[in-house]
Amino acid sequence: MDESVESAASDSCSDGESVNLSVLNWEQVQRLDTILTGSIPIHGRWSFPTLEVKPRDIVKVVRSRMEEKRIHVREVRLNGSAASYVLHEDSGLGWKDLDLIFCAELKGEMEFQIVKDIVLDSLLDFLPEGVNKEKITPMTLKEAYVQKMVKVCNDSDRWSLISLSNNRGKNVELKFVDSLRRQFEFSVDSFQIRLDSLLLFYECSEHPMAATFHPTILGESVYGDFPTALDHLRKRLICTRRPEEIRGGGLMKYCHLLVRGFAQPLTQR
């Protein structure tokens, strides 16, 4: 996993240079719309019912309640394999977990706790009609529907993750990021799609989207060079930068890419 020579991107949720960005075409917008408006089941443990959740709906509920609690959300992004799938349908990766990033101001422990409470409370909105919600506690919801929770709070990283269970491998992962030093492992998983313009369209437009009538949606590569990263995705190439910074599942991701037919460029072998 040698380091590539491509230029670096900004490792934050702030705006990048134009080389990092690309406007989605109509086909890409359609794939994104299908993901955001489609229903994803959140499977409950024991006898708890399955929740049918549309990503656009849970983003709306969580974001509005964060703002009510005075936690400002700068923007919401789609990340990971779903973003890669939107940009290039035939990448060979498909998409698994649905990674949604809320770029927000998380100043301390209180904000992390508020966000956790908001997500768990939001699940009540998606319970089927007829379910008695009064006796369901946040702890019960956590045990029934949450696959995992992660919180990182140090000098360079301040973020949390709440993963909602899906038995088919499509967990809904809500990530709340104040700062994050490294947001990707390889160029092909470095894509983020800025959702705010589409979310606003859902709220305000009286007409459906069409090839000649849809919002401008930006994709970004935090790898640092959007055209190059997209070319890697199309050609199934494994490239990265500063590989010594990759932590955790980097080797597993590398092996996963190899199994899926990806390879290092000839110049790096």
Short mmCIF file of C-alpha atoms in Angstrom, two decimals, residues 36-216:
data_model
loop_
_atom_site.label_atom_id
_atom_site.label_comp_id
_atom_site.label_asym_id
_atom_site.label_seq_id
_atom_site.Cartn_x
_atom_site.Cartn_y
_atom_site.Cartn_z
CA LEU A 36 -32.34 9.05 0.10
CA THR A 37 -36.02 8.42 -0.61
CA GLY A 38 -35.91 4.64 -0.39
CA SER A 39 -36.93 2.84 2.77
CA ILE A 40 -34.24 1.03 4.77
CA PRO A 41 -35.37 -1.41 7.47
CA ILE A 42 -33.87 -0.98 10.93
CA HIS A 43 -34.27 -4.39 12.50
CA GLY A 44 -35.14 -4.62 16.16
CA ARG A 45 -33.81 -7.23 18.54
CA TRP A 46 -36.12 -9.58 20.40
CA SER A 47 -39.77 -8.74 19.71
CA PHE A 48 -39.22 -5.11 18.75
CA PRO A 49 -40.76 -4.21 15.38
CA THR A 50 -38.75 -3.32 12.30
CA LEU A 51 -38.53 0.41 11.61
CA GLU A 52 -38.91 1.53 8.01
CA VAL A 53 -36.64 4.56 7.70
CA LYS A 54 -36.09 6.84 4.72
CA PRO A 55 -32.68 8.51 4.99
CA ARG A 56 -34.10 11.92 4.03
CA ASP A 57 -36.61 11.64 6.89
CA ILE A 58 -34.22 10.68 9.65
CA VAL A 59 -31.80 13.43 8.53
CA LYS A 60 -34.63 15.97 8.72
CA VAL A 61 -35.75 14.86 12.19
CA VAL A 62 -32.28 14.65 13.71
CA ARG A 63 -31.06 17.90 12.19
CA SER A 64 -34.10 19.91 13.25
CA ARG A 65 -33.86 18.65 16.83
CA MET A 66 -30.16 19.42 16.97
CA GLU A 67 -30.90 22.98 15.89
CA GLU A 68 -33.65 23.18 18.54
CA LYS A 69 -31.00 22.27 21.12
CA ARG A 70 -28.71 24.99 19.70
CA ILE A 71 -26.25 22.54 18.14
CA HIS A 72 -25.56 24.09 14.77
CA VAL A 73 -25.31 21.69 11.82
CA ARG A 74 -23.14 23.25 9.13
CA GLU A 75 -24.09 20.69 6.51
CA VAL A 76 -24.99 17.03 5.95
CA ARG A 77 -23.05 14.73 3.65
CA LEU A 78 -23.28 11.21 2.27
CA ASN A 79 -20.03 9.29 2.67
CA GLY A 80 -18.55 5.85 2.10
CA SER A 81 -19.61 3.15 -0.33
CA ALA A 82 -23.02 4.73 -0.98
CA ALA A 83 -21.34 7.94 -2.17
CA SER A 84 -18.98 5.94 -4.39
CA TYR A 85 -21.96 4.04 -5.82
CA VAL A 86 -23.77 7.30 -6.63
CA LEU A 87 -20.75 8.59 -8.54
CA HIS A 88 -19.96 5.33 -10.35
CA GLU A 89 -22.59 2.60 -10.40
CA ASP A 90 -20.33 -0.11 -11.82
CA SER A 91 -17.45 0.27 -9.37
CA GLY A 92 -17.68 -3.35 -8.23
CA LEU A 93 -18.15 -2.23 -4.63
CA GLY A 94 -21.92 -1.85 -4.56
CA TRP A 95 -22.90 -0.15 -1.32
CA LYS A 96 -23.32 -1.46 2.16
CA ASP A 97 -23.72 0.82 5.14
CA LEU A 98 -25.39 4.17 4.57
CA ASP A 99 -22.95 6.72 6.03
CA LEU A 100 -24.45 10.12 6.82
CA ILE A 101 -22.18 12.84 8.19
CA PHE A 102 -23.57 15.73 10.23
CA CYS A 103 -20.89 18.43 10.29
CA ALA A 104 -21.71 20.09 13.59
CA GLU A 105 -20.37 22.05 16.53
CA LEU A 106 -19.62 19.59 19.32
CA LYS A 107 -17.90 21.62 22.01
CA GLY A 108 -17.91 19.12 24.83
CA GLU A 109 -19.42 16.12 26.57
CA MET A 110 -22.82 17.79 26.91
CA GLU A 111 -23.23 18.13 23.14
CA PHE A 112 -22.27 14.49 22.58
CA GLN A 113 -24.89 13.39 25.11
CA ILE A 114 -27.55 15.64 23.57
CA VAL A 115 -26.88 14.18 20.10
CA LYS A 116 -27.14 10.64 21.45
CA ASP A 117 -30.43 11.44 23.18
CA ILE A 118 -31.78 13.08 20.01
CA VAL A 119 -31.03 10.05 17.83
CA LEU A 120 -32.58 7.61 20.27
CA ASP A 121 -35.63 9.80 20.76
CA SER A 122 -36.00 10.17 16.98
CA LEU A 123 -36.43 6.41 16.64
CA LEU A 124 -39.80 6.75 18.36
CA ASP A 125 -41.04 8.66 15.31
CA PHE A 126 -40.48 5.61 13.13
CA LEU A 127 -42.22 3.02 15.30
CA PRO A 128 -45.29 1.51 13.60
CA GLU A 129 -48.71 2.85 14.48
CA GLY A 130 -50.30 1.18 17.47
CA VAL A 131 -47.07 0.71 19.42
CA ASN A 132 -47.29 2.14 22.95
CA LYS A 133 -44.35 4.56 23.09
CA GLU A 134 -44.88 5.85 26.61
CA LYS A 135 -43.01 3.06 28.39
CA ILE A 136 -40.13 2.79 25.93
CA THR A 137 -36.99 4.31 27.41
CA PRO A 138 -33.89 5.55 25.55
CA MET A 139 -31.90 2.65 27.00
CA THR A 140 -34.46 0.21 25.62
CA LEU A 141 -34.23 1.80 22.17
CA LYS A 142 -30.46 1.60 22.30
CA GLU A 143 -30.51 -2.09 23.14
CA ALA A 144 -33.15 -2.83 20.51
CA TYR A 145 -31.93 -0.87 17.48
CA VAL A 146 -28.34 0.33 17.88
CA GLN A 147 -25.58 -1.86 16.42
CA LYS A 148 -22.74 0.19 17.88
CA MET A 149 -21.82 3.55 19.32
CA VAL A 150 -18.41 5.21 19.09
CA LYS A 151 -17.15 8.49 20.52
CA VAL A 152 -13.72 10.01 19.88
CA CYS A 153 -12.71 13.20 21.60
CA ASN A 154 -9.07 14.32 21.56
CA ASP A 155 -6.89 17.15 20.28
CA SER A 156 -7.30 16.29 16.58
CA ASP A 157 -10.56 14.31 16.41
CA ARG A 158 -13.95 15.15 17.86
CA TRP A 159 -16.77 12.98 16.54
CA SER A 160 -19.30 10.29 17.40
CA LEU A 161 -21.00 7.48 15.50
CA ILE A 162 -24.36 5.81 16.05
CA SER A 163 -24.97 2.77 13.84
CA LEU A 164 -28.56 1.51 13.46
CA SER A 165 -28.95 -2.21 12.83
CA ASN A 166 -29.84 -3.77 9.51
CA ASN A 167 -29.64 -7.55 9.18
CA ARG A 168 -28.81 -7.33 5.46
CA GLY A 169 -25.59 -5.40 5.98
CA LYS A 170 -26.99 -1.94 5.21
CA ASN A 171 -26.68 -0.29 8.60
CA VAL A 172 -27.68 3.38 8.79
CA GLU A 173 -24.61 5.08 10.25
CA LEU A 174 -25.08 8.57 11.65
CA LYS A 175 -21.75 10.30 12.19
CA PHE A 176 -21.52 13.61 13.99
CA VAL A 177 -18.26 15.39 13.20
CA ASP A 178 -16.78 18.53 14.71
CA SER A 179 -13.26 17.70 13.53
CA LEU A 180 -11.69 14.63 11.96
CA ARG A 181 -8.04 14.50 10.98
CA ARG A 182 -8.36 11.74 8.40
CA GLN A 183 -11.65 10.96 6.67
CA PHE A 184 -10.62 8.19 4.24
CA GLU A 185 -8.31 5.22 3.78
CA PHE A 186 -8.05 4.96 0.00
CA SER A 187 -8.92 7.30 -2.86
CA VAL A 188 -11.90 5.15 -3.89
CA ASP A 189 -13.57 5.64 -0.51
CA SER A 190 -12.75 9.34 -0.24
CA PHE A 191 -15.96 10.65 -1.77
CA GLN A 192 -18.51 12.78 0.06
CA ILE A 193 -21.70 14.20 -1.44
CA ARG A 194 -23.07 17.44 -0.06
CA LEU A 195 -26.77 16.91 0.53
CA ASP A 196 -28.07 20.31 1.65
CA SER A 197 -29.23 21.52 -1.77
CA LEU A 198 -31.18 18.30 -2.38
CA LEU A 199 -32.66 18.29 1.13
CA LEU A 200 -33.82 21.88 0.59
CA PHE A 201 -35.34 20.87 -2.75
CA TYR A 202 -37.34 18.13 -1.01
CA GLU A 203 -38.70 20.73 1.41
CA CYS A 204 -39.47 23.55 -0.98
CA SER A 205 -40.13 22.31 -4.51
CA GLU A 206 -43.69 21.70 -5.67
CA HIS A 207 -42.47 19.84 -8.74
CA PRO A 208 -40.56 16.56 -9.10
CA MET A 209 -36.99 16.53 -10.28
CA ALA A 210 -36.20 16.12 -13.95
CA ALA A 211 -33.12 16.20 -16.14
CA THR A 212 -33.76 19.91 -16.75
CA PHE A 213 -35.01 20.70 -13.25
CA HIS A 214 -33.00 19.57 -10.27
CA PRO A 215 -30.71 21.16 -7.68
CA THR A 216 -26.97 21.55 -8.17
#
